Coordinates of C-alpha atoms and ligand atoms in Angstrom, one line a residue:
X1 CA 0.0 0.0 0.0
X2 CA 1.5 3.3 -1.1
X3 CA 1.5 6.4 1.1
X4 CA -1.2 8.2 -0.9
X5 CA -3.5 5.2 -0.8
X6 CA -3.3 5.1 3.0
X7 CA -4.1 8.8 3.0
X8 CA -7.2 8.2 1.0
X9 CA -8.9 6.4 3.8
X10 CA -8.7 9.5 6.1
X11 CA -11.9 11.6 5.9
X12 CA -11.3 15.2 4.8
X13 CA -11.9 17.7 7.7
X14 CA -14.7 20.3 7.2
X15 CA -13.8 23.9 6.6
X16 CA -13.4 25.9 9.9
X17 CA -16.0 28.7 9.5
X18 CA -14.6 30.7 12.4
X19 CA -11.0 30.5 11.2
X20 CA -12.2 31.8 7.8
X21 CA -14.2 34.6 9.4
X22 CA -11.2 35.6 11.5
X23 CA -8.9 35.7 8.4
X24 CA -11.4 37.8 6.4
X25 CA -11.7 40.2 9.3
X26 CA -7.9 40.4 9.7
X27 CA -7.2 41.0 6.0
X28 CA -9.9 43.7 6.0
X29 CA -7.8 45.7 8.5
X30 CA -5.2 46.5 5.8
X31 CA -6.8 49.6 4.3
X32 CA -5.6 52.8 2.8
X33 CA -6.1 55.6 5.4
X34 CA -8.6 58.3 4.4
X35 CA -10.5 56.2 1.9
X36 CA -14.0 54.9 2.0
X37 CA -15.0 51.3 2.4
X38 CA -12.2 48.7 2.3
X39 CA -9.7 50.2 -0.1
X40 CA -6.5 48.2 -0.7
X41 CA -5.3 49.0 -4.2
X42 CA -2.2 47.3 -5.7
X43 CA 1.0 49.3 -5.1
X44 CA -0.6 51.1 -2.0
X45 CA 1.2 50.9 1.3
X46 CA -1.8 49.0 2.7
X47 CA -1.5 46.3 0.0
X48 CA 2.3 46.1 0.5
X49 CA 1.8 45.6 4.2
X50 CA -0.8 42.9 3.7
X51 CA 1.5 40.7 1.5
X52 CA 3.7 39.3 4.3
X53 CA 0.5 38.6 6.4
X54 CA -0.9 36.5 3.5
X55 CA 2.5 34.8 3.1
X56 CA 2.5 34.0 6.8
X57 CA -1.0 32.6 6.7
X58 CA 0.1 30.4 3.8
X59 CA 3.1 29.2 5.8
X60 CA 0.9 28.4 8.7
X61 CA -1.2 26.2 6.4
X62 CA 1.9 24.1 5.7
X63 CA 2.7 25.6 2.3
X64 CA 6.2 26.4 1.0
X65 CA 5.9 30.1 0.4
X66 CA 7.6 32.2 -2.2
X67 CA 7.1 35.5 -4.0
X68 CA 7.7 35.2 -7.7
X69 CA 9.3 37.7 -10.1
X70 CA 6.2 39.8 -10.6
X71 CA 5.1 39.8 -6.9
X72 CA 2.6 36.9 -6.8
X73 CA 2.5 35.2 -3.4
X74 CA 2.7 31.5 -4.1
X75 CA 2.3 28.6 -1.6
X76 CA 3.1 25.1 -2.6
X77 CA 2.1 21.8 -0.9
X78 CA 4.3 19.0 -2.2
X79 CA 2.6 15.9 -3.5
X80 CA 4.0 12.4 -3.2
X81 CA 5.0 12.2 -6.8
X82 CA 7.9 14.5 -6.3
X83 CA 7.0 16.3 -9.6
X84 CA 6.5 20.0 -9.7
X85 CA 4.6 19.8 -13.0
X86 CA 0.9 19.0 -13.2
X87 CA 0.0 20.9 -10.0
X88 CA -3.6 21.6 -8.9
X89 CA -3.7 25.4 -8.7
X90 CA -6.2 27.5 -6.7
X91 CA -6.2 31.2 -5.9
X92 CA -7.5 34.7 -6.5
X93 CA -6.5 38.2 -5.5
X94 CA -6.4 40.4 -2.4
X95 CA -6.2 43.9 -4.0
X96 CA -9.4 45.9 -4.2
X97 CA -10.9 48.8 -6.2
X98 CA -11.2 52.2 -4.6
X99 CA -14.0 52.3 -2.1
X100 CA -14.4 48.5 -2.5
X101 CA -15.6 45.7 -0.3
X102 CA -14.1 43.0 1.9
X103 CA -15.0 39.9 -0.1
X104 CA -14.1 40.4 -3.8
X105 CA -11.0 38.2 -4.3
X106 CA -10.2 37.7 -0.7
X107 CA -12.6 34.8 -0.2
X108 CA -10.7 33.0 -3.0
X109 CA -7.3 33.5 -1.5
X110 CA -8.3 32.9 2.1
X111 CA -10.6 30.0 1.0
X112 CA -7.6 28.4 -0.8
X113 CA -5.5 28.7 2.3
X114 CA -8.3 27.1 4.3
X115 CA -8.2 24.2 1.8
X116 CA -4.5 23.8 2.4
X117 CA -5.1 23.7 6.2
X118 CA -7.9 21.2 5.8
X119 CA -5.6 18.9 3.8
X120 CA -2.8 19.4 6.3
X121 CA -5.0 18.6 9.3
X122 CA -6.6 15.7 7.6
X123 CA -3.2 14.2 6.8
X124 CA -4.2 13.9 3.1
X125 CA -1.4 12.6 0.9
X126 CA -2.0 13.9 -2.6
X127 CA 0.0 12.7 -5.6
X128 CA 0.0 16.1 -7.2
X129 CA 1.4 19.4 -5.8
X130 CA -1.2 21.9 -4.7
X131 CA -0.3 25.5 -5.5
X132 CA -2.1 28.4 -3.8
X133 CA -1.7 31.8 -5.5
X134 CA -2.5 35.3 -4.4
X135 CA -2.2 37.0 -7.8
X136 CA -0.7 40.5 -7.8
X137 CA -3.1 43.4 -8.8
X138 CA -6.2 41.8 -10.4
X139 CA -8.2 45.1 -10.4
X140 CA -7.3 47.7 -13.1
X141 CA -4.5 49.9 -11.8
X142 CA -3.4 53.5 -12.5
X143 CA -1.6 52.1 -15.6
X144 CA -4.9 50.7 -16.9
X145 CA -3.6 47.1 -16.6
X146 CA -5.6 44.4 -14.8
X147 CA -4.7 40.9 -13.8
X148 CA -1.0 41.8 -13.6
X149 CA 0.1 38.7 -11.7
X150 CA -2.0 36.1 -13.5
X151 CA -1.0 37.6 -16.9
X152 CA 2.6 37.2 -15.9
X153 CA 2.1 33.5 -14.9
X154 CA 0.0 32.8 -18.0
X155 CA 2.5 34.5 -20.3
X156 CA 0.0 37.2 -21.5
X157 CA 1.8 40.1 -19.8
X158 CA 3.6 41.9 -22.6
X159 CA 6.3 44.6 -22.8
X160 CA 3.6 47.0 -24.0
X161 CA 1.7 46.3 -20.7
X162 CA 5.0 47.0 -18.8
X163 CA 5.3 50.4 -20.6
X164 CA 1.7 51.5 -19.8
X165 CA 1.9 55.0 -18.4
X166 CA 0.0 56.5 -15.4
X167 CA -1.1 60.1 -15.1
X168 CA 2.1 60.9 -13.1
X169 CA 4.2 59.8 -16.1
X170 CA 5.5 56.6 -14.4
X171 CA 5.3 53.3 -16.2
X172 CA 4.1 50.0 -14.8
X173 CA 7.6 48.4 -15.0
X174 CA 8.8 51.1 -12.5
X175 CA 6.6 49.4 -9.9
X176 CA 7.5 45.9 -10.8
X177 CA 11.2 45.8 -11.6
X178 CA 13.3 44.6 -14.5
X179 CA 11.1 43.7 -17.5
X180 CA 13.1 40.5 -18.5
X181 CA 12.9 39.3 -14.9
X182 CA 9.1 39.9 -14.7
X183 CA 8.5 38.1 -17.9
X184 CA 10.3 35.1 -16.5
X185 CA 7.4 34.6 -14.0
X186 CA 5.7 32.8 -16.8
X187 CA 4.9 29.2 -16.1
X188 CA 5.5 26.2 -18.4
X189 CA 2.5 24.7 -20.2
X190 CA 2.6 21.6 -18.1
X191 CA 3.0 23.3 -14.7
X192 CA -0.7 23.1 -13.9
X193 CA -3.2 20.3 -14.4
X194 CA -6.2 22.4 -13.4
X195 CA -7.0 25.9 -12.2
X196 CA -9.9 26.5 -9.8
X197 CA -11.0 29.9 -8.4
X198 CA -13.6 30.6 -5.7
X199 CA -15.0 34.2 -5.9
X200 CA -18.1 36.2 -4.9
X201 CA -20.7 36.4 -7.7
X202 CA -20.8 40.2 -7.7
X203 CA -24.4 40.0 -9.1
X204 CA -27.9 39.1 -7.9
X205 CA -28.6 35.8 -9.7
X206 CA -27.6 33.3 -7.0
X207 CA -29.5 35.1 -4.3
X208 CA -32.6 35.4 -6.6
X209 CA -32.5 31.7 -7.4
X210 CA -31.9 30.8 -3.8
X211 CA -28.8 28.9 -5.0
X212 CA -26.0 28.4 -2.4
X213 CA -23.2 28.2 -5.0
X214 CA -22.6 29.0 -8.7
X215 CA -20.5 27.3 -11.3
X216 CA -19.1 29.6 -14.0
X217 CA -20.0 28.5 -17.5
X218 CA -17.3 30.9 -18.6
X219 CA -16.2 34.5 -18.6
X220 CA -18.0 36.8 -21.0
X221 CA -16.3 38.4 -24.0
X222 CA -15.7 42.2 -23.7
X223 CA -15.6 44.7 -26.6
X224 CA -14.4 48.1 -25.4
X225 CA -14.3 51.0 -27.8
X226 CA -13.1 54.6 -27.7
X227 CA -15.3 56.9 -29.9
X228 CA -14.7 60.6 -30.3
X229 CA -17.2 63.1 -31.8
X230 CA -16.0 66.6 -32.8
X231 CA -18.5 69.4 -33.3
X232 CA -18.3 73.2 -32.5
X233 CA -18.6 75.2 -29.4
X234 CA -21.3 77.9 -29.6
X235 CA -23.3 80.1 -27.3
X236 CA -26.2 78.0 -25.8
X237 CA -28.5 81.0 -26.0
X238 CA -27.8 82.6 -29.4
X239 CA -26.9 79.6 -31.6
X240 CA -30.1 78.3 -33.2
X241 CA -30.9 74.6 -33.2
X242 CA -30.4 74.5 -36.9
X243 CA -26.9 75.9 -36.8
X244 CA -25.5 73.7 -34.1
X245 CA -23.0 70.9 -34.4
X246 CA -23.6 69.4 -31.0
X247 CA -21.1 66.5 -30.3
X248 CA -23.0 65.4 -27.2
X249 CA -26.3 64.9 -29.0
X250 CA -24.4 62.7 -31.5
X251 CA -22.9 60.7 -28.6
X252 CA -26.4 60.3 -27.0
X253 CA -27.6 58.4 -30.1
X254 CA -24.9 55.8 -29.4
X255 CA -25.6 55.6 -25.7
X256 CA -29.3 54.9 -26.4
X257 CA -28.5 52.5 -29.3
X258 CA -26.3 50.1 -27.4
X259 CA -28.6 50.0 -24.4
X260 CA -31.4 49.1 -26.8
X261 CA -29.3 46.4 -28.5
X262 CA -28.5 44.7 -25.1
X263 CA -32.1 45.0 -23.9
X264 CA -33.4 43.4 -27.0
X265 CA -30.9 40.5 -26.8
X266 CA -32.1 39.8 -23.3
X267 CA -30.5 38.0 -20.3
X268 CA -26.8 37.5 -20.6
X269 CA -26.2 40.6 -22.8
X270 CA -25.1 43.9 -21.4
X271 CA -23.9 47.2 -22.8
X272 CA -22.6 50.3 -21.0
X273 CA -21.3 53.8 -21.6
X274 CA -19.8 54.4 -18.2
X275 CA -17.5 57.2 -19.1
X276 CA -18.0 60.3 -21.2
X277 CA -15.7 63.3 -21.4
X278 CA -17.5 66.4 -22.6
X279 CA -15.7 69.5 -23.7
X280 CA -16.0 72.3 -22.7
X281 CA -18.6 70.8 -20.3
X282 CA -20.1 74.1 -19.5
X283 CA -23.8 74.7 -18.8
X284 CA -24.1 77.5 -21.4
X285 CA -21.9 76.2 -24.2
X286 CA -22.9 73.8 -27.0
X287 CA -20.6 70.7 -26.5
X288 CA -17.7 70.9 -28.9
X289 CA -16.4 67.4 -28.5
X290 CA -17.2 64.2 -26.7
X291 CA -15.0 61.2 -26.0
X292 CA -16.9 58.1 -25.0
X293 CA -16.0 54.5 -24.0
X294 CA -18.8 52.1 -24.9
X295 CA -18.4 48.5 -23.9
X296 CA -20.3 45.3 -24.6
X297 CA -20.3 42.0 -22.7
X298 CA -21.7 38.6 -23.5
X299 CA -20.7 34.9 -23.9
X300 CA -22.1 35.4 -27.4
X301 CA -19.1 36.4 -29.5
X302 CA -21.2 36.8 -32.7
X303 CA -23.4 39.3 -31.0
X304 CA -20.4 41.2 -29.8
X305 CA -19.0 41.5 -33.3
X306 CA -22.4 42.4 -34.8
X307 CA -23.3 45.0 -32.2
X308 CA -19.9 46.5 -32.5
X309 CA -20.3 46.8 -36.3
X310 CA -23.7 48.3 -35.8
X311 CA -22.3 50.8 -33.4
X312 CA -19.5 51.9 -35.8
X313 CA -22.1 52.2 -38.6
X314 CA -24.4 54.3 -36.5
X315 CA -21.5 56.5 -35.3
X316 CA -20.6 57.3 -39.0
X317 CA -24.3 58.0 -39.9
X318 CA -24.7 60.3 -36.9
X319 CA -21.5 62.1 -37.7
X320 CA -22.6 62.6 -41.3
X321 CA -26.1 63.8 -40.5
X322 CA -24.9 66.2 -37.8
X323 CA -21.8 67.5 -39.5
X324 CA -19.5 66.1 -36.8
X325 CA -16.1 64.4 -37.1
X326 CA -15.8 60.9 -35.6
X327 CA -13.0 58.6 -34.8
X328 CA -13.4 55.0 -33.5
X329 CA -10.6 52.9 -31.9
X330 CA -10.6 49.5 -30.2
X331 CA -9.6 49.8 -26.5
X332 CA -9.7 46.0 -26.0
X333 CA -11.4 43.1 -27.6
X334 CA -11.6 39.8 -25.7
X335 CA -13.5 36.8 -26.9
X336 CA -15.6 34.9 -24.3
X337 CA -13.7 32.2 -22.4
X338 CA -15.8 29.1 -21.7
X339 CA -15.0 27.0 -18.6
X340 CA -13.8 23.4 -19.1
X341 CA -16.9 21.2 -19.1
X342 CA -15.4 18.4 -17.0
X343 CA -14.2 20.8 -14.4
X344 CA -17.7 22.3 -14.1
X345 CA -19.1 18.8 -13.7
X346 CA -16.5 18.0 -11.0
X347 CA -17.5 21.1 -9.0
X348 CA -21.2 20.3 -9.5
X349 CA -20.8 16.7 -8.4
X350 CA -19.2 17.8 -5.1
X351 CA -21.8 20.5 -4.5
X352 CA -24.5 17.8 -5.0
X353 CA -22.7 15.5 -2.6
X354 CA -22.7 18.2 0.0
X355 CA -26.4 19.0 -0.6
X356 CA -25.8 22.5 -1.9
X357 CA -28.2 23.8 -4.5
X358 CA -26.1 25.2 -7.4
X359 CA -26.6 27.3 -10.5
X360 CA -24.5 27.5 -13.7
X361 CA -24.0 31.1 -14.8
X362 CA -21.6 33.1 -16.9
X363 CA -19.3 35.6 -15.2
X364 CA -19.9 39.1 -16.4
X365 CA -16.9 40.2 -14.4
X366 CA -13.2 39.7 -15.3
X367 CA -11.2 37.3 -13.2
X368 CA -7.6 35.9 -13.0
X369 CA -9.2 32.7 -14.2
X370 CA -9.4 34.2 -17.7
X371 CA -5.6 34.4 -17.8
X372 CA -5.1 31.0 -16.1
X373 CA -7.4 29.4 -18.7
X374 CA -4.5 29.7 -21.1
X375 CA -2.5 27.3 -19.1
X376 CA -4.9 24.6 -17.9
X377 CA -8.5 23.3 -17.8
X378 CA -10.4 25.6 -15.4
X379 CA -13.5 26.3 -13.5
X380 CA -14.9 28.9 -11.0
X381 CA -17.1 28.6 -8.0
X382 CA -19.3 31.6 -7.0
X383 CA -20.8 32.4 -3.7
X384 CA -23.9 34.7 -3.4
X385 CA -23.4 38.5 -3.0
X386 CA -26.1 40.1 -0.8
X387 CA -28.4 42.2 -3.0
X388 CA -25.9 41.6 -5.8
X389 CA -23.7 44.4 -4.6
X390 CA -20.0 44.5 -5.2
X391 CA -17.1 47.0 -5.7
X392 CA -18.7 49.1 -3.0
X393 CA -18.5 49.1 0.8
X394 CA -21.9 47.4 1.1
X395 CA -20.4 44.2 -0.6
X396 CA -21.3 41.3 1.7
X397 CA -21.2 37.5 1.5
X398 CA -22.2 35.2 4.3
X399 CA -19.2 33.4 5.8
X400 CA -21.3 30.2 5.9
X401 CA -21.6 30.3 2.1
X402 CA -17.9 30.8 1.8
X403 CA -17.2 27.8 4.1
X404 CA -19.6 25.6 2.1
X405 CA -17.9 26.6 -1.1
X406 CA -14.5 25.9 0.4
X407 CA -15.8 22.4 1.2
X408 CA -16.6 21.9 -2.5
X409 CA -13.2 23.3 -3.5
X410 CA -11.3 21.1 -1.1
X411 CA -13.1 17.9 -2.3
X412 CA -12.4 18.9 -5.9
X413 CA -8.7 19.5 -5.1
X414 CA -8.5 16.1 -3.4
X415 CA -10.1 14.4 -6.5
X416 CA -7.7 16.1 -8.8
X417 CA -4.7 15.7 -6.5
X418 CA -5.1 11.9 -6.2
X419 CA -5.6 11.2 -9.8
X420 CA -3.0 10.6 -12.5
X421 CA -3.6 12.6 -15.6
X422 CA -6.7 14.8 -15.6
X423 CA -9.6 13.5 -17.8
X424 CA -9.2 14.5 -21.5
X425 CA -10.6 17.9 -22.3
Ligands
ZN1 ZN1 -12.3 39.9 -8.0

């Protein structure tokens, strides 16, 4: 009888709800002074101060802790095979948006550490290594780059990303170090056998369906454009309606049109113009120019492409009829990333076994999992967000829900960790 077979007879400990609650509370104390909510942005002093604490918690869970070239905190539990390749990888992020909440990302990192503690206390001998990652800087930073750590690992962080510039003139690489060294954080193709991430839903669907847990069907594709209309500034009192070249009225047609396109398409289709820059932006002046950043999200890549084409066509028509200039650029264009079906099945099977009602749903939000999907089969578990609120101080998830999902995650890790090669994709 080999060591790992003996280990299989031992039952897996349940997650420790209080320990999770304490860890969530402790991490929430690292906040930027003078900010609202729970703000811990990447590169802030609060974030920097929290990293050694996360590393210490990983070490306490029996993990071999290191910080890689880009700044990811990585904890490894060695399997019995002695191979580093083919590890089961779990993780998320601990940075927040400005005025953010206490659960976005943190439940995935602290939940992953709890999984490691459960394995340790259960004396589970897994064949494969387990790797827990707290990815550096998942949220968009002042350089406009998101998922810095997971991009570096997945090999999707480019030199162009490292040269991205902030308003103060600094570039991303100034924060991270030598470019060649950072790009060496990239993992080999066979380093991971599977990537699993636990995260809050950040929307209302689980709560509305009374589901205790969600399984990501994938992460939506995102089309983001930069459209600029140029018109002419005129006196708002003396310029007649017929004489105007109002850039904002042109932009308004696009705002209404993409909302309409998403509403007509129905559930699973969203479109937003969250940012407009109006010049001169004065109450008594006809708007001379408007820059706008429309974005579209869906799992349906054909709809994204069609709607984008329609938006471009409309922008040109509007410009022609209103005597405006128009320019259209792509800010980013990401196709949808479907989750690996056998991983979704694995998570669902363990949720069923624990008696937890689950719901499969696409993720409308970006996650480190999108990057890790380049390396390995992947899946995500979601826990309900109260009232669907996220990226705000009101963000709340019940610790009982987190603990239940950690139970699913741990069982999935044990399954994957004991197996030889993962099932074929
Ligand atoms: Zn997140």
